[in-house]
PDB file of C-alpha atoms in Angstrom:
ATOM      1  CA  ASN G 685     104.866  39.893  89.940  1.00  0.00           C
ATOM      2  CA  MET G 686     106.991  42.376  88.015  1.00  0.00           C
ATOM      3  CA  SER G 687     104.151  44.487  86.587  1.00  0.00           C
ATOM      4  CA  ALA G 688     102.678  44.950  90.080  1.00  0.00           C
ATOM      5  CA  ARG G 689     106.059  46.174  91.361  1.00  0.00           C
ATOM      6  CA  ILE G 690     106.406  48.614  88.448  1.00  0.00           C
ATOM      7  CA  MET G 691     102.895  49.930  89.152  1.00  0.00           C
ATOM      8  CA  ILE G 692     103.723  50.477  92.832  1.00  0.00           C
ATOM      9  CA  VAL G 693     106.957  52.306  91.959  1.00  0.00           C
ATOM     10  CA  LEU G 694     105.148  54.502  89.405  1.00  0.00           C
ATOM     11  CA  CYS G 695     102.400  55.345  91.880  1.00  0.00           C
ATOM     12  CA  CYS G 696     104.992  56.286  94.491  1.00  0.00           C
ATOM     13  CA  LEU G 697     106.933  58.445  92.014  1.00  0.00           C
ATOM     14  CA  LEU G 698     103.775  60.195  90.818  1.00  0.00           C
ATOM     15  CA  SER G 699     102.659  60.974  94.373  1.00  0.00           C
ATOM     16  CA  ILE G 700     105.939  62.726  95.369  1.00  0.00           C
ATOM     17  CA  PRO G 701     105.014  66.018  93.614  1.00  0.00           C
ATOM     18  CA  LEU G 702     101.607  65.967  95.328  1.00  0.00           C
ATOM     19  CA  ILE G 703     103.193  65.521  98.752  1.00  0.00           C
ATOM     20  CA  ALA G 704     105.744  68.275  98.034  1.00  0.00           C
ATOM     21  CA  ALA G 705     102.983  70.625  96.803  1.00  0.00           C
ATOM     22  CA  ALA G 706     101.239  70.365 100.158  1.00  0.00           C
ATOM     23  CA  GLY G 707     103.971  72.655 101.521  1.00  0.00           C
ATOM     24  CA  PRO G 708     105.429  72.941 104.978  1.00  0.00           C
ATOM     25  CA  LYS G 709     103.277  72.626 108.029  1.00  0.00           C
ATOM     26  CA  PRO G 710     102.559  75.874 109.889  1.00  0.00           C
ATOM     27  CA  GLU G 711     104.973  76.632 112.672  1.00  0.00           C
ATOM     28  CA  VAL G 712     103.635  76.860 116.204  1.00  0.00           C
ATOM     29  CA  PHE G 713     104.874  79.783 118.325  1.00  0.00           C
ATOM     30  CA  VAL G 714     104.971  79.634 122.090  1.00  0.00           C
ATOM     31  CA  GLN G 715     105.182  83.158 123.455  1.00  0.00           C
ATOM     32  CA  THR G 716     106.999  83.404 126.750  1.00  0.00           C
ATOM     33  CA  GLY G 717     107.369  87.181 126.957  1.00  0.00           C
ATOM     34  CA  HIS G 718     104.877  88.192 129.643  1.00  0.00           C
ATOM     35  CA  SER G 719     105.255  86.618 133.063  1.00  0.00           C
ATOM     36  CA  SER G 720     101.604  87.265 133.883  1.00  0.00           C
ATOM     37  CA  SER G 721      98.231  87.676 132.183  1.00  0.00           C
ATOM     38  CA  VAL G 722      97.814  90.033 129.228  1.00  0.00           C
ATOM     39  CA  ASN G 723      95.284  92.813 129.861  1.00  0.00           C
ATOM     40  CA  SER G 724      95.009  94.207 126.337  1.00  0.00           C
ATOM     41  CA  ALA G 725      96.272  93.463 122.827  1.00  0.00           C
ATOM     42  CA  ALA G 726      96.112  95.142 119.422  1.00  0.00           C
ATOM     43  CA  ILE G 727      97.056  94.068 115.897  1.00  0.00           C
ATOM     44  CA  SER G 728      98.343  96.746 113.522  1.00  0.00           C
ATOM     45  CA  PRO G 729      96.131  97.448 110.477  1.00  0.00           C
ATOM     46  CA  ASP G 730      98.868  96.156 108.155  1.00  0.00           C
ATOM     47  CA  ASN G 731      98.977  92.869 110.159  1.00  0.00           C
ATOM     48  CA  VAL G 732     102.692  93.283 110.887  1.00  0.00           C
ATOM     49  CA  TYR G 733     102.670  93.986 114.640  1.00  0.00           C
ATOM     50  CA  LEU G 734     101.010  92.687 117.777  1.00  0.00           C
ATOM     51  CA  LEU G 735     101.138  95.011 120.780  1.00  0.00           C
ATOM     52  CA  THR G 736     100.399  93.516 124.208  1.00  0.00           C
ATOM     53  CA  VAL G 737     100.344  94.862 127.739  1.00  0.00           C
ATOM     54  CA  SER G 738     100.395  93.143 131.110  1.00  0.00           C
ATOM     55  CA  ASN G 739      99.755  95.352 134.096  1.00  0.00           C
ATOM     56  CA  SER G 740     100.832  92.551 136.444  1.00  0.00           C
ATOM     57  CA  ASP G 741     104.345  92.275 135.031  1.00  0.00           C
ATOM     58  CA  ALA G 742     104.344  96.015 134.164  1.00  0.00           C
ATOM     59  CA  THR G 743     105.455  95.595 130.546  1.00  0.00           C
ATOM     60  CA  MET G 744     104.205  96.490 127.092  1.00  0.00           C
ATOM     61  CA  ARG G 745     105.602  94.296 124.318  1.00  0.00           C
ATOM     62  CA  LEU G 746     105.771  94.616 120.542  1.00  0.00           C
ATOM     63  CA  TRP G 747     105.810  91.413 118.455  1.00  0.00           C
ATOM     64  CA  ASP G 748     106.394  90.634 114.782  1.00  0.00           C
ATOM     65  CA  ILE G 749     103.323  88.631 113.787  1.00  0.00           C
ATOM     66  CA  ALA G 750     104.941  86.776 110.867  1.00  0.00           C
ATOM     67  CA  THR G 751     107.871  85.412 112.871  1.00  0.00           C
ATOM     68  CA  GLY G 752     106.522  85.524 116.433  1.00  0.00           C
ATOM     69  CA  THR G 753     109.632  87.461 117.429  1.00  0.00           C
ATOM     70  CA  GLU G 754     109.465  89.850 120.339  1.00  0.00           C
ATOM     71  CA  LEU G 755     110.771  93.160 118.940  1.00  0.00           C
ATOM     72  CA  PHE G 756     110.668  95.407 121.981  1.00  0.00           C
ATOM     73  CA  VAL G 757     109.836  95.415 125.684  1.00  0.00           C
ATOM     74  CA  HIS G 758     108.822  98.635 127.386  1.00  0.00           C
ATOM     75  CA  ASN G 759     108.621  98.913 131.141  1.00  0.00           C
ATOM     76  CA  LEU G 760     105.446 100.732 132.219  1.00  0.00           C
ATOM     77  CA  SER G 761     107.333 102.548 134.976  1.00  0.00           C
ATOM     78  CA  GLU G 762     109.319 104.321 132.234  1.00  0.00           C
ATOM     79  CA  LEU G 763     105.992 105.629 130.928  1.00  0.00           C
ATOM     80  CA  GLU G 764     105.223 106.833 134.464  1.00  0.00           C
ATOM     81  CA  VAL G 765     101.993 104.830 134.518  1.00  0.00           C
ATOM     82  CA  ASN G 766     101.046 101.728 136.427  1.00  0.00           C
ATOM     83  CA  TYR G 767      97.968 100.668 134.486  1.00  0.00           C
ATOM     84  CA  VAL G 768      97.409 100.543 130.712  1.00  0.00           C
ATOM     85  CA  MET G 769      94.287  99.282 128.927  1.00  0.00           C
ATOM     86  CA  ASN G 770      92.422  99.494 125.625  1.00  0.00           C
ATOM     87  CA  LEU G 771      95.291  99.263 123.117  1.00  0.00           C
ATOM     88  CA  ARG G 772      94.473 100.208 119.539  1.00  0.00           C
ATOM     89  CA  PHE G 773      96.642 101.013 116.511  1.00  0.00           C
ATOM     90  CA  LEU G 774      95.911 103.940 114.220  1.00  0.00           C
ATOM     91  CA  SER G 775      95.817 103.398 110.447  1.00  0.00           C
ATOM     92  CA  ASP G 776      99.536 104.231 110.016  1.00  0.00           C
ATOM     93  CA  SER G 777     100.419 101.038 111.997  1.00  0.00           C
ATOM     94  CA  ARG G 778     103.102 103.005 113.875  1.00  0.00           C
ATOM     95  CA  THR G 779     100.920 105.004 116.267  1.00  0.00           C
ATOM     96  CA  PHE G 780      98.785 103.490 118.986  1.00  0.00           C
ATOM     97  CA  LEU G 781      96.248 104.584 121.566  1.00  0.00           C
ATOM     98  CA  ASN G 782      95.828 103.354 125.110  1.00  0.00           C
ATOM     99  CA  THR G 783      94.056 104.426 128.265  1.00  0.00           C
ATOM    100  CA  THR G 784      95.763 105.039 131.603  1.00  0.00           C
ATOM    101  CA  PRO G 785      94.534 106.488 134.913  1.00  0.00           C
ATOM    102  CA  GLN G 786      95.649 109.878 133.521  1.00  0.00           C
ATOM    103  CA  GLY G 787      93.584 109.683 130.340  1.00  0.00           C
ATOM    104  CA  LEU G 788      93.866 108.570 126.725  1.00  0.00           C
ATOM    105  CA  GLU G 789      97.400 108.531 125.307  1.00  0.00           C
ATOM    106  CA  VAL G 790      98.644 108.629 121.724  1.00  0.00           C
ATOM    107  CA  SER G 791     102.092 107.024 121.428  1.00  0.00           C
ATOM    108  CA  SER G 792     104.533 105.807 118.783  1.00  0.00           C
ATOM    109  CA  ILE G 793     106.197 102.395 118.453  1.00  0.00           C
ATOM    110  CA  ASP G 794     109.143 104.154 116.796  1.00  0.00           C
ATOM    111  CA  ASN G 795     110.439 105.801 119.966  1.00  0.00           C
ATOM    112  CA  TRP G 796     107.881 104.842 122.652  1.00  0.00           C
ATOM    113  CA  THR G 797     107.115 108.438 123.466  1.00  0.00           C
ATOM    114  CA  VAL G 798     103.677 109.728 124.328  1.00  0.00           C
ATOM    115  CA  ARG G 799     102.764 112.252 121.633  1.00  0.00           C
ATOM    116  CA  ARG G 800      99.608 113.531 123.309  1.00  0.00           C
ATOM    117  CA  THR G 801      97.461 112.834 126.357  1.00  0.00           C
ATOM    118  CA  TYR G 802      93.752 113.559 126.450  1.00  0.00           C
ATOM    119  CA  PRO G 803      93.032 114.046 130.156  1.00  0.00           C
ATOM    120  CA  LEU G 804      89.871 112.880 131.857  1.00  0.00           C
ATOM    121  CA  VAL G 805      86.890 115.202 131.623  1.00  0.00           C
ATOM    122  CA  SER G 806      85.386 114.234 134.969  1.00  0.00           C
ATOM    123  CA  LEU G 807      87.389 113.931 138.173  1.00  0.00           C
ATOM    124  CA  ASN G 808      87.787 110.629 140.049  1.00  0.00           C
ATOM    125  CA  SER G 809      87.057 108.549 136.956  1.00  0.00           C
ATOM    126  CA  TYR G 810      88.889 106.594 134.267  1.00  0.00           C
ATOM    127  CA  TYR G 811      88.241 105.890 130.616  1.00  0.00           C
ATOM    128  CA  VAL G 812      86.270 102.696 130.139  1.00  0.00           C
ATOM    129  CA  ASP G 813      86.173 102.703 126.340  1.00  0.00           C
ATOM    130  CA  TYR G 814      86.727 104.870 123.284  1.00  0.00           C
ATOM    131  CA  ASP G 815      86.168 104.824 119.556  1.00  0.00           C
ATOM    132  CA  LEU G 816      87.677 106.704 116.639  1.00  0.00           C
ATOM    133  CA  GLY G 817      85.917 108.322 113.730  1.00  0.00           C
ATOM    134  CA  GLU G 818      86.672 106.735 110.346  1.00  0.00           C
ATOM    135  CA  ASP G 819      89.050 109.533 109.417  1.00  0.00           C
ATOM    136  CA  GLU G 820      90.734 109.366 112.875  1.00  0.00           C
ATOM    137  CA  ARG G 821      90.119 113.096 113.402  1.00  0.00           C
ATOM    138  CA  GLU G 822      87.866 112.642 116.426  1.00  0.00           C
ATOM    139  CA  VAL G 823      87.791 110.280 119.358  1.00  0.00           C
ATOM    140  CA  VAL G 824      84.703 109.622 121.482  1.00  0.00           C
ATOM    141  CA  LEU G 825      85.504 108.639 125.061  1.00  0.00           C
ATOM    142  CA  LEU G 826      83.355 107.009 127.746  1.00  0.00           C
ATOM    143  CA  ASP G 827      84.486 107.340 131.349  1.00  0.00           C
ATOM    144  CA  SER G 828      83.537 105.408 134.480  1.00  0.00           C
ATOM    145  CA  GLU G 829      81.155 108.179 135.583  1.00  0.00           C
ATOM    146  CA  GLY G 830      79.048 107.824 132.415  1.00  0.00           C
ATOM    147  CA  VAL G 831      80.423 110.955 130.744  1.00  0.00           C
ATOM    148  CA  VAL G 832      80.803 110.733 126.963  1.00  0.00           C
ATOM    149  CA  SER G 833      83.201 113.227 125.385  1.00  0.00           C
ATOM    150  CA  CYS G 834      84.229 113.993 121.824  1.00  0.00           C
ATOM    151  CA  VAL G 835      87.777 115.289 121.350  1.00  0.00           C
ATOM    152  CA  ASP G 836      89.489 116.645 118.231  1.00  0.00           C
ATOM    153  CA  MET G 837      92.545 114.384 117.746  1.00  0.00           C
ATOM    154  CA  LYS G 838      94.649 117.080 116.077  1.00  0.00           C
ATOM    155  CA  THR G 839      94.095 119.980 118.469  1.00  0.00           C
ATOM    156  CA  GLY G 840      93.132 118.095 121.618  1.00  0.00           C
ATOM    157  CA  TYR G 841      90.150 120.389 122.114  1.00  0.00           C
ATOM    158  CA  LEU G 842      87.007 119.057 123.704  1.00  0.00           C
ATOM    159  CA  LYS G 843      84.234 119.355 121.098  1.00  0.00           C
ATOM    160  CA  TRP G 844      81.375 118.249 123.331  1.00  0.00           C
ATOM    161  CA  SER G 845      80.628 116.269 126.445  1.00  0.00           C
ATOM    162  CA  CYS G 846      77.464 114.878 128.040  1.00  0.00           C
ATOM    163  CA  MET G 847      76.320 112.619 130.881  1.00  0.00           C
ATOM    164  CA  VAL G 848      74.652 109.452 129.596  1.00  0.00           C
ATOM    165  CA  GLN G 849      73.452 108.105 132.925  1.00  0.00           C
ATOM    166  CA  ASP G 850      73.149 109.078 136.557  1.00  0.00           C
ATOM    167  CA  LYS G 851      76.244 108.953 138.768  1.00  0.00           C
ATOM    168  CA  GLY G 852      74.910 106.031 140.808  1.00  0.00           C
ATOM    169  CA  THR G 853      75.892 103.468 138.161  1.00  0.00           C
ATOM    170  CA  ASP G 854      79.487 102.326 137.695  1.00  0.00           C
ATOM    171  CA  TRP G 855      80.446 101.753 134.023  1.00  0.00           C
ATOM    172  CA  GLY G 856      83.757 100.089 134.896  1.00  0.00           C
TER     173      GLY G 856
END
């Protein structure tokens, strides 16, 4: 039947714009950069970068989120550290924080240099966690001995410090 064939052709022609409007399917990225487990990751506030660290393969890697491209690999031995945790970007999306056995470090993705280190307040401990004030002028640090410290980010001066629990409990 000719009218049935014309109807089928018209339906097919009318559906082409609908299929085209659906757009391309999202691309799946398989990241093969780290040879071992990732210990910490951070996304920049502008959603451009992903920063990852693996202490097992001793590398820190910077990725472009939109393309999945690995932009830079930094060997932890060049940073003279063997353990990095708690990655976090600052609001400028170029500066990041991380903890090491030496303390809290402020570094740049532009040249991978450590701009400042905030050393541990108590001996024989390590930073378990930290948080920034909204204006990024102060950082509050918790170490494995239960000591909480507040440090001025600009000057590096310790503003205050206190013990939040007895030394018999391990926070790490």
